[in-house]
Every structure is written in structure tokens, then in C-alpha cells.
CSV table of C-alpha atoms and ligand atoms in Angstrom, one decimal:
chain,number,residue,atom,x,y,z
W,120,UNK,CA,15.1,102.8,114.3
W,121,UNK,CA,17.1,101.6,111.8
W,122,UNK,CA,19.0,98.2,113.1
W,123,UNK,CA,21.5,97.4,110.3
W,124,UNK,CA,24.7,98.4,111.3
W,125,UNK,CA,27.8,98.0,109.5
W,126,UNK,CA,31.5,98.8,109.2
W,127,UNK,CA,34.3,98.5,106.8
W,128,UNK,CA,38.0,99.8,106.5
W,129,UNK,CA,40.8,99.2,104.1
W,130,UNK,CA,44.9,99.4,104.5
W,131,UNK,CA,45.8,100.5,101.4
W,132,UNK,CA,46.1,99.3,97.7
W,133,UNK,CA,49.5,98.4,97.5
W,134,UNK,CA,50.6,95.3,98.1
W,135,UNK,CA,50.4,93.1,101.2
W,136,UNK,CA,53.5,93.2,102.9
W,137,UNK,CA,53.5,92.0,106.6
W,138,UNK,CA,49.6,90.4,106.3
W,139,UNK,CA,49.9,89.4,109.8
W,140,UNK,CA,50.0,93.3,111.3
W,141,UNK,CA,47.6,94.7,108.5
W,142,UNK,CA,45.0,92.2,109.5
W,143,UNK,CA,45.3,92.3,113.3
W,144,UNK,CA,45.4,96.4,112.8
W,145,UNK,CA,42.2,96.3,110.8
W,146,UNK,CA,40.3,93.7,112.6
W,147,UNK,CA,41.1,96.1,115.8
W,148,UNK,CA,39.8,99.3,114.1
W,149,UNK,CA,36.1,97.6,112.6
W,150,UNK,CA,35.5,96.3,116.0
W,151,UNK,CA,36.4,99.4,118.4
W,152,UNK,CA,34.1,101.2,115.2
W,153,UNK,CA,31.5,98.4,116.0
W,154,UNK,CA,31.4,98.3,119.3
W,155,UNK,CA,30.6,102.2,119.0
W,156,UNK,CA,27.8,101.4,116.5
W,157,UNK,CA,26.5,98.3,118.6
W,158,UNK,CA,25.8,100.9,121.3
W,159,UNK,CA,24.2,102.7,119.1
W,160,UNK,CA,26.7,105.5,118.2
W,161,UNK,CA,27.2,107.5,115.5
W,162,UNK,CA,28.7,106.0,112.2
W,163,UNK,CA,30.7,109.0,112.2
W,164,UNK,CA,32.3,108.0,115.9
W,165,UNK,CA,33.0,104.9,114.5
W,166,UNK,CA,35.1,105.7,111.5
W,167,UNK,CA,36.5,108.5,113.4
W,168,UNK,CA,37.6,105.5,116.1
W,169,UNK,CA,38.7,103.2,113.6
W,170,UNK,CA,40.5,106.1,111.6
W,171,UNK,CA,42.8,106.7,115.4
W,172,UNK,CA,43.3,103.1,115.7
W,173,UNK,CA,44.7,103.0,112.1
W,174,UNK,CA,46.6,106.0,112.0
W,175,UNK,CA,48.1,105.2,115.3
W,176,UNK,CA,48.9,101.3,113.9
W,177,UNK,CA,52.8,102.2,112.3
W,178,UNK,CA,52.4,99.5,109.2
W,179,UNK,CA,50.1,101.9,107.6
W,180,UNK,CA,50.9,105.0,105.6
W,181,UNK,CA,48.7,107.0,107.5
W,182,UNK,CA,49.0,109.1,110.9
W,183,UNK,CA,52.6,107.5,113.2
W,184,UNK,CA,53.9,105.6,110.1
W,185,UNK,CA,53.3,107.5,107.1
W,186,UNK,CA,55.3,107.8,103.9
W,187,UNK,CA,58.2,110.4,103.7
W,188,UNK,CA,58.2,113.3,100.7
W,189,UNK,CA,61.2,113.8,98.6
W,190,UNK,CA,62.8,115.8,101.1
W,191,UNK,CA,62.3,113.7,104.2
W,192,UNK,CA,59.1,115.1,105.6
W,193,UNK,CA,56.2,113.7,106.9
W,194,UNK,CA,53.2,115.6,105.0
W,195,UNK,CA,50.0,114.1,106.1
W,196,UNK,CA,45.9,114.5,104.3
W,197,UNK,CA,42.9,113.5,105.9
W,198,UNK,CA,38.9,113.9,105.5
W,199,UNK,CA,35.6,112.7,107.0
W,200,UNK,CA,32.1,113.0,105.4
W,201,UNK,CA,28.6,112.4,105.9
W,202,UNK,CA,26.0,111.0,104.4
W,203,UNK,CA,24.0,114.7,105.3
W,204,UNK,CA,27.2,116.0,103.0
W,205,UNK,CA,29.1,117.7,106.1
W,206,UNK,CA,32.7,117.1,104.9
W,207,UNK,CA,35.6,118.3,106.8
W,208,UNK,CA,39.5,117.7,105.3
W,209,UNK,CA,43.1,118.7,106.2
W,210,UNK,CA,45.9,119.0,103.5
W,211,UNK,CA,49.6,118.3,104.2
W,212,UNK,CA,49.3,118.6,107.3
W,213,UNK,CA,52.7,117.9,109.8
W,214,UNK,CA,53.4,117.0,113.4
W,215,UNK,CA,49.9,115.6,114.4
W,216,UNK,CA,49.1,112.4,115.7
W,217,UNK,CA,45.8,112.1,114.1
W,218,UNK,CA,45.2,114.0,111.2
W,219,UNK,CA,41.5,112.4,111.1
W,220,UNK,CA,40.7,114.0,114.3
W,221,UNK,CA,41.7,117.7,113.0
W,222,UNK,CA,39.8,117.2,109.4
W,223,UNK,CA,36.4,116.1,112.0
W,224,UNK,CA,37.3,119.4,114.0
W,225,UNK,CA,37.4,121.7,110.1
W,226,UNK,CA,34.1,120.1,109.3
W,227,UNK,CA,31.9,120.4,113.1
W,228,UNK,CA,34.1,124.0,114.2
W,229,UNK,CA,34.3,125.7,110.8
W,230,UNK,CA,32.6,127.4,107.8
W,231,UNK,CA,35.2,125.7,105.8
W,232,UNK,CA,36.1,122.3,104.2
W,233,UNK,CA,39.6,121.8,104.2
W,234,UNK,CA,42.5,123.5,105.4
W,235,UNK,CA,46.1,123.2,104.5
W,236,UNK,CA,49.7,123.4,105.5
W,237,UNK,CA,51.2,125.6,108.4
W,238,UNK,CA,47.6,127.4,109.2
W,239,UNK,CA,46.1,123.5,109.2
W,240,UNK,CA,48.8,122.7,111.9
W,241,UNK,CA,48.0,126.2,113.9
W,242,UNK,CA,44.0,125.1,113.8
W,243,UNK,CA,45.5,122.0,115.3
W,244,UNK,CA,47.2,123.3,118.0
W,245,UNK,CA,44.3,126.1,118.5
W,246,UNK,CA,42.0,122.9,119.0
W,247,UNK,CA,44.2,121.6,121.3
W,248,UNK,CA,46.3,119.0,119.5
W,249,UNK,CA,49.6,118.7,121.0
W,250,UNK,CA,52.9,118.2,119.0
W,251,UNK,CA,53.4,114.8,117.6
W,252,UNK,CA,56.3,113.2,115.2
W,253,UNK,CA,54.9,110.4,112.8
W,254,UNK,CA,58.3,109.8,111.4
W,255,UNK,CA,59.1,105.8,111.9
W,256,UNK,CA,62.7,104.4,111.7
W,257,UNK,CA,61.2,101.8,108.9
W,258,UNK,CA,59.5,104.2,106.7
W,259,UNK,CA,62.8,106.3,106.7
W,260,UNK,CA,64.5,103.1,105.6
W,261,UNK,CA,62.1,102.9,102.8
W,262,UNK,CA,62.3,106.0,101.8
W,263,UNK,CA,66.7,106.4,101.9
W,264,UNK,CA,66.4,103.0,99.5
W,265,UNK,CA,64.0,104.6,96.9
W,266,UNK,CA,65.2,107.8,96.7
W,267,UNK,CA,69.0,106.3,95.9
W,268,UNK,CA,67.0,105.5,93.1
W,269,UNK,CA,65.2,108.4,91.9
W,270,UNK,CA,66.8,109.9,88.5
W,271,UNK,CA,66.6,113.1,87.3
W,272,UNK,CA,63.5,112.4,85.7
W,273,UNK,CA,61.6,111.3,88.2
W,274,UNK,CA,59.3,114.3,88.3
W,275,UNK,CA,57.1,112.3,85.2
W,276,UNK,CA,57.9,108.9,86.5
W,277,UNK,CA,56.4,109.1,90.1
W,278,UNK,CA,54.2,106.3,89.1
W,279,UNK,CA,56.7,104.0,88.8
W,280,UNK,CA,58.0,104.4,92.4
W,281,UNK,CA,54.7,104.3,93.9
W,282,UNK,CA,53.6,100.9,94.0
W,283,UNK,CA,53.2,101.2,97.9
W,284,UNK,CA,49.5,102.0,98.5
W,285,UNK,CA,48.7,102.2,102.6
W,286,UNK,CA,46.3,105.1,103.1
W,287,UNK,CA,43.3,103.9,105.5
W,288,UNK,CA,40.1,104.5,105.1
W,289,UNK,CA,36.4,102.9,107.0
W,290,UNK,CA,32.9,103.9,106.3
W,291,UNK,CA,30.4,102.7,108.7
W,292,UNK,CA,26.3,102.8,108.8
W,293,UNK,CA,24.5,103.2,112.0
W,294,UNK,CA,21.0,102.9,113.4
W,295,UNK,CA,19.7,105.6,112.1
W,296,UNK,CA,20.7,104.7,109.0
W,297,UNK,CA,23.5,107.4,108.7
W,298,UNK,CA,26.5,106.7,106.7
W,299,UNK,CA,30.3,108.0,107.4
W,300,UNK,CA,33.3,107.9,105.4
W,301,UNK,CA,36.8,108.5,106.8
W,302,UNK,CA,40.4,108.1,104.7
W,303,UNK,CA,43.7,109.1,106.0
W,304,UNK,CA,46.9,109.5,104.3
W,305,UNK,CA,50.8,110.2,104.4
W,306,UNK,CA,50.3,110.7,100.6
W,307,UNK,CA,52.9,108.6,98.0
W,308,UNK,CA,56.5,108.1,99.0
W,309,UNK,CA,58.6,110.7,97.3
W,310,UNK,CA,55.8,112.8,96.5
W,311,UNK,CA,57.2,116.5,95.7
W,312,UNK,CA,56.6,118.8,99.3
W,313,UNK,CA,53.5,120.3,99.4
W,314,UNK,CA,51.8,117.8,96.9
W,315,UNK,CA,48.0,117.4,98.0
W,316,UNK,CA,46.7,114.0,97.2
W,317,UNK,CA,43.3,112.7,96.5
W,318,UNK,CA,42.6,111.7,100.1
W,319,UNK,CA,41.3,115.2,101.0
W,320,UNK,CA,39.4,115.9,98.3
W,321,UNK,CA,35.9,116.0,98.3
W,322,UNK,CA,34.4,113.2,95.7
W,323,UNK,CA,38.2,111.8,95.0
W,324,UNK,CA,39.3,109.7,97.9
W,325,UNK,CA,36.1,110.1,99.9
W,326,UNK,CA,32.4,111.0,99.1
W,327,UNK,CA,28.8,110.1,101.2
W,328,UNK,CA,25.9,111.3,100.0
W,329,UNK,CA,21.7,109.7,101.3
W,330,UNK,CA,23.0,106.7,98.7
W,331,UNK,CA,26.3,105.8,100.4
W,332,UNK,CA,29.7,106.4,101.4
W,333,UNK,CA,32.9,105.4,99.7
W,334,UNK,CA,36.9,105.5,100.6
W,335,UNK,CA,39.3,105.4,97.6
W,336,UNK,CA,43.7,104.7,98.2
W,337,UNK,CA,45.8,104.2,95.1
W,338,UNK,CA,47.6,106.7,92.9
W,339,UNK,CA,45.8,110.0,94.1
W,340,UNK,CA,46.1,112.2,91.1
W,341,UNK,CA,44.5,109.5,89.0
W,342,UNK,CA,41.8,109.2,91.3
W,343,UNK,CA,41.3,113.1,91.9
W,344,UNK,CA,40.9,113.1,87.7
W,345,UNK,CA,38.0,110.4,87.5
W,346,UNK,CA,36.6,111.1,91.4
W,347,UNK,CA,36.5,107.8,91.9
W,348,UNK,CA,34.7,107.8,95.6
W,349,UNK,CA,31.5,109.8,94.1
W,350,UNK,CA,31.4,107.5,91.4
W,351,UNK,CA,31.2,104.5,93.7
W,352,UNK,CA,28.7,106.4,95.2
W,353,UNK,CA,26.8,107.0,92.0
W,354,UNK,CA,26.5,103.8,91.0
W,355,UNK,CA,25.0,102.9,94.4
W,356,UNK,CA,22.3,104.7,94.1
W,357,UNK,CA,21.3,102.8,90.9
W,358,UNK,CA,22.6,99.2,91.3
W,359,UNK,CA,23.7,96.9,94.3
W,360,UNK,CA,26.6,97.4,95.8
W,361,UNK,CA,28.8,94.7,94.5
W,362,UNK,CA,27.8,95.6,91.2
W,363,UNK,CA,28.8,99.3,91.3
W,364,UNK,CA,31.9,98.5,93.0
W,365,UNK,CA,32.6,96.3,89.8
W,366,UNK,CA,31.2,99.5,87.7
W,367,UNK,CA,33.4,101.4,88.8
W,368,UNK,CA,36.2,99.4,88.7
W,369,UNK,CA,36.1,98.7,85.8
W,370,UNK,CA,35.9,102.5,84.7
W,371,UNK,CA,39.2,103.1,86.6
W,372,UNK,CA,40.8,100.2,85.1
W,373,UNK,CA,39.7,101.3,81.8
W,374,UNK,CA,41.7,105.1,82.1
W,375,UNK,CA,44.5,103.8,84.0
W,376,UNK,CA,43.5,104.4,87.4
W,377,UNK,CA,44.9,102.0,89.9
W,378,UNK,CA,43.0,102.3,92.9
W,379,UNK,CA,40.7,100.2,95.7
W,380,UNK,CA,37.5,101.4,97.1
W,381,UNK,CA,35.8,100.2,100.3
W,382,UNK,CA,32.2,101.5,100.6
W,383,UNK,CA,28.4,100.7,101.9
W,384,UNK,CA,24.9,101.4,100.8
W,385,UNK,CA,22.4,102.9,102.2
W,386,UNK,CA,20.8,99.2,103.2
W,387,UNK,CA,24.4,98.5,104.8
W,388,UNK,CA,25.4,96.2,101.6
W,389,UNK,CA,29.6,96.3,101.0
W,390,UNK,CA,31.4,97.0,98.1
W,391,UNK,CA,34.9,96.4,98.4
W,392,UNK,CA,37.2,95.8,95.2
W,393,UNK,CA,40.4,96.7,94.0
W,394,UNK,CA,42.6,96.3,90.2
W,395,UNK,CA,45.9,96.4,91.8
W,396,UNK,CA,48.1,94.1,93.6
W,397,UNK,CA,46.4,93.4,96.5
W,398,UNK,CA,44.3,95.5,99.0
W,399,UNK,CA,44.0,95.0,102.6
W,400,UNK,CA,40.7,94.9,104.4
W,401,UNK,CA,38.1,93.9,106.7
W,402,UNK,CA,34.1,94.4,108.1
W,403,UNK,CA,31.6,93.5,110.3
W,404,UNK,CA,28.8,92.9,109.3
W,405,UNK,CA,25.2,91.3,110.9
W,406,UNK,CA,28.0,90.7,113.6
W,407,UNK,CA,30.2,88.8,111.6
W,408,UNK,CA,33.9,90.1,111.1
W,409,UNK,CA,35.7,89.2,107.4
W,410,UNK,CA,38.8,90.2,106.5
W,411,UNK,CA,41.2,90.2,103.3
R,518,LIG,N1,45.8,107.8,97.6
R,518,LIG,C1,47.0,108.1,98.3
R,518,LIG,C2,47.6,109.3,97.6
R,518,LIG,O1,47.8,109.3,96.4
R,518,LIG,C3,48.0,107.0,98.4
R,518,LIG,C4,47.5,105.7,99.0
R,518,LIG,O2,46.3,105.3,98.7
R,518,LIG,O3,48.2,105.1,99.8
R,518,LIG,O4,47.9,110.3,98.3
């Protein structure tokens, strides 16, 4: 038995407004995900428990809290993976509490890996997930001051009104040495409905393979295009983990990607690394909890 447990989760990419609730909402999540692992749970319990805690924490853009699309909706995308590659996601999906609880349910009662829209909602409520609004009275407020702003070009200028990163994401190790990666999203304020970000996308915003696992938040379609999670993941199966974080970094940086990725090796080492503003953090680690 394997004894080197470990557990990570980021906030988001964007930058860090109200520290104070990111933090406490973080430290929360690595520790109930700890506590799972301590007892020597699975690492995918833990990020799924971490993922709730997040998603249900309204400062992040993920689950009760999430951004709003152009026309007001709350379109959520969520996915979990293993480091056996099971993978399990959930595309725009609405009216859930937690989205990271469905995408575990496409990936343990399916065939399939991700489901989308209206039938991801009826899977949902077939599993037994109740109705749930994640609209919050601050994220509306947000979203009424940029959208006075959008022009009629916005359609090629989304970039520029997406500075506000806040998926979540955590990837734990457990005893056995099993690795889990979970990211949930509300996507990018003012996406267009229906938009499908890099969050559920197998190798974009998450990926775990017998290297590793890796969670990616930032501009989605620029992660989708350079799949930045598996290339974290790559890089750990050749280097330490520090150093492929900084590999692929570097890569992104390079083609314009602006992104953060939270990961761990096989041996439980952390990557964590971000080029934009800020990003928002914390693990545990030989017991010890560090945060952002
Ligand atoms: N990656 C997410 C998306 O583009 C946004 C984020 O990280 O907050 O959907």
C-alpha cells in the first residue's frame, strides 16, 4: 500500500478578487478531499468532495455561482477522470446543483463520455438529481455591467471580455496510488448559448493517465486547441513535476494560451502554475495545507 497521499484544487485563472472567500473555500475543499484520502478513500471521492464543496462555494464560477451566457442563462460543463482513463463529462448542462456529481454518474452508469444539454439534464433527473437554480444576484450584476458593454462585434472579441477565470478544479492521489482529476465550470461570461468549453473535454481542461492527472481553467477554446491538461500530463511522465508544469507553460504562453493548470504525479509531486493574472489555489500535502 501506497502511503503518499495528496490533494490539490484551484479557483480559477482570473484574477483574485475577494482572496479572503477563495482561500477559505479552497482550504475547505483540500481538506474534506483529505480527510477522504487520510481514511484511505478513493482519490476520486476526494476530488468528487472537493468538486461539491466548490461548486456549492458562490465566489466561484462553477456549480451555485456560475457565470451567465449572453442571454442570461446559467449553462454549466463538468468532468472527472482517472488515472485507469475512465472519464465521465457533462456539457452545458442547466438547473443542477452539482454538475460534478452528474459527469461521475455519465462515466460509472454509462457506455458514454459526455452528455450534453436538455438530455444531460433528463440523465440528471433520471439519476435522481433534483431541480436546482445556480443563478446568484452578484454574478447577474456582473453580467448586466458587461453586457452594457458588448458591441456588435463582440462575437471575435470574446477574449477581451473574459478576463474572469473561476472554473474549479482538484486532482488528488490516494493510497493505492490512483490519481483523480475533477474541473467544473459555468463556462466564460457572455459566452454565446450552447458554447461548450474546454472543461468537458477530454485532454483539454482535464486529462489522468498511470503518469498523472491535470486540471486546466483559462480561455477554453485556446486550451481545447493545444490540450493543455494531456500535455501537463505528458511532460510528467518524462520530467518532474515542477518542471513540466513550467514546459507546458511555457508552450501555452508561447501560442497565446492563457491558462493555469493544477496537477500531480504519479509519486504525488505538485505542479501548479499559471501565465495569467493570478490563480487561486491550495494542497495538502505530507499533511501540510499551502495555499495561494
Ligand atoms: N476554462 C473555462 C472555459 O473556458 C473558463 C474558466 O477557466 O473559468 O469554459
Amino acid at each position: 500500500m501506497r502511503k503518499r497521499i495528496a490533494i490539490i484544487a484551484h479557483g480559477g485563472a482570473g484574477g483574485l478578487n475577494y482572496p479572503r472567500r477563495r482561500k477559505s473555500g479552497l482550504n475547505k475543499a483540500v481538506k474534506a478531499g483529505y480527510e477522504i484520502l487520510r481514511q484511505g478513500g478513493s482519490s476520486l471521492d476526494a476530488v468528487e468532495a472537493a468538486a461539491i464543496i466548490l461548486e456549492d462555494t458562490k465566489i466561484f464560477n462553477a456549480g451555485t455561482g456560475s457565470y451567465f451566457n449572453l442571454t442570461g442563462d446559467v449553462e454549466m460543463d463538468a468532468s472527472v477522470m482517472t488515472s485507469e482513463l475512465n472519464f465521465g463529462a457533462v456539457g452545458i448542462i442547466r438547473d443542477v446543483r452539482n454538475p460534478i456529481s452528474v459527469a461521475r454518474m455519465v462515466m460509472e452508469k454509462t457506455d458514454h463520455l459526455l452528455l450534453c444539454g436538455e438530455n444531460a439534464i433528463k440523465f440528471a433527473r433520471f439519476m435522481g438529481m433534483g431541480y436546482h437554480d445556480p443563478k446568484t444576484k452578484e454574478k447577474e450584476h456582473i453580467w448586466r455591467r458587461k453586457k452594457a458593454k458588448c458591441e456588435s462585434n463582440y462575437f471575435k472579441k470574446i477574449g477581451d471580455f473574459t478576463d474572469l477565470y473561476g472554473t474549479i478544479g482538484a486532482v488528488a492521489i490516494d493510497q493505492h496510488g490512483l490519481v483523480a482529476v475533477a474541473t467544473s465550470s459555468g463556462g466564460i461570461n457572455l459566452r454565446l448559448p450552447g458554447r461548450v468549453g474546454d472543461t468537458p473535454v477530454i485532454g483539454a481542461g482535464t486529462y489522468a493517465d498511470r503518469h498523472g492527472g491535470a486540471s486546466a481553467t483559462g480561455h477554453g477554446e485556446q486550451i481545447m486547441r493545444h490540450l493543455i491538461a494531456l500535455r501537463a500530463v505528458t511532460f510528467m511522465a518524462k520530467m518532474p513535476a515542477k518542471q513540466a508544469g513550467k514546459k507546458t507553460i511555457d508552450y501555452a504562453t508561447k501560442f497565446g494560451c492563457r491558462c493555469g493548470i493544477i496537477g500531480l504525479n504519479k509519486k504525488g509531486e505538485v505542479l501548479c502554475i499559471n501565465n495569467t493574472k493570478a490563480m487561486s489555489w491550495c494542497y495538502i500535502k505530507n499533511g501540510r495545507l499551502r495555499s495561494f
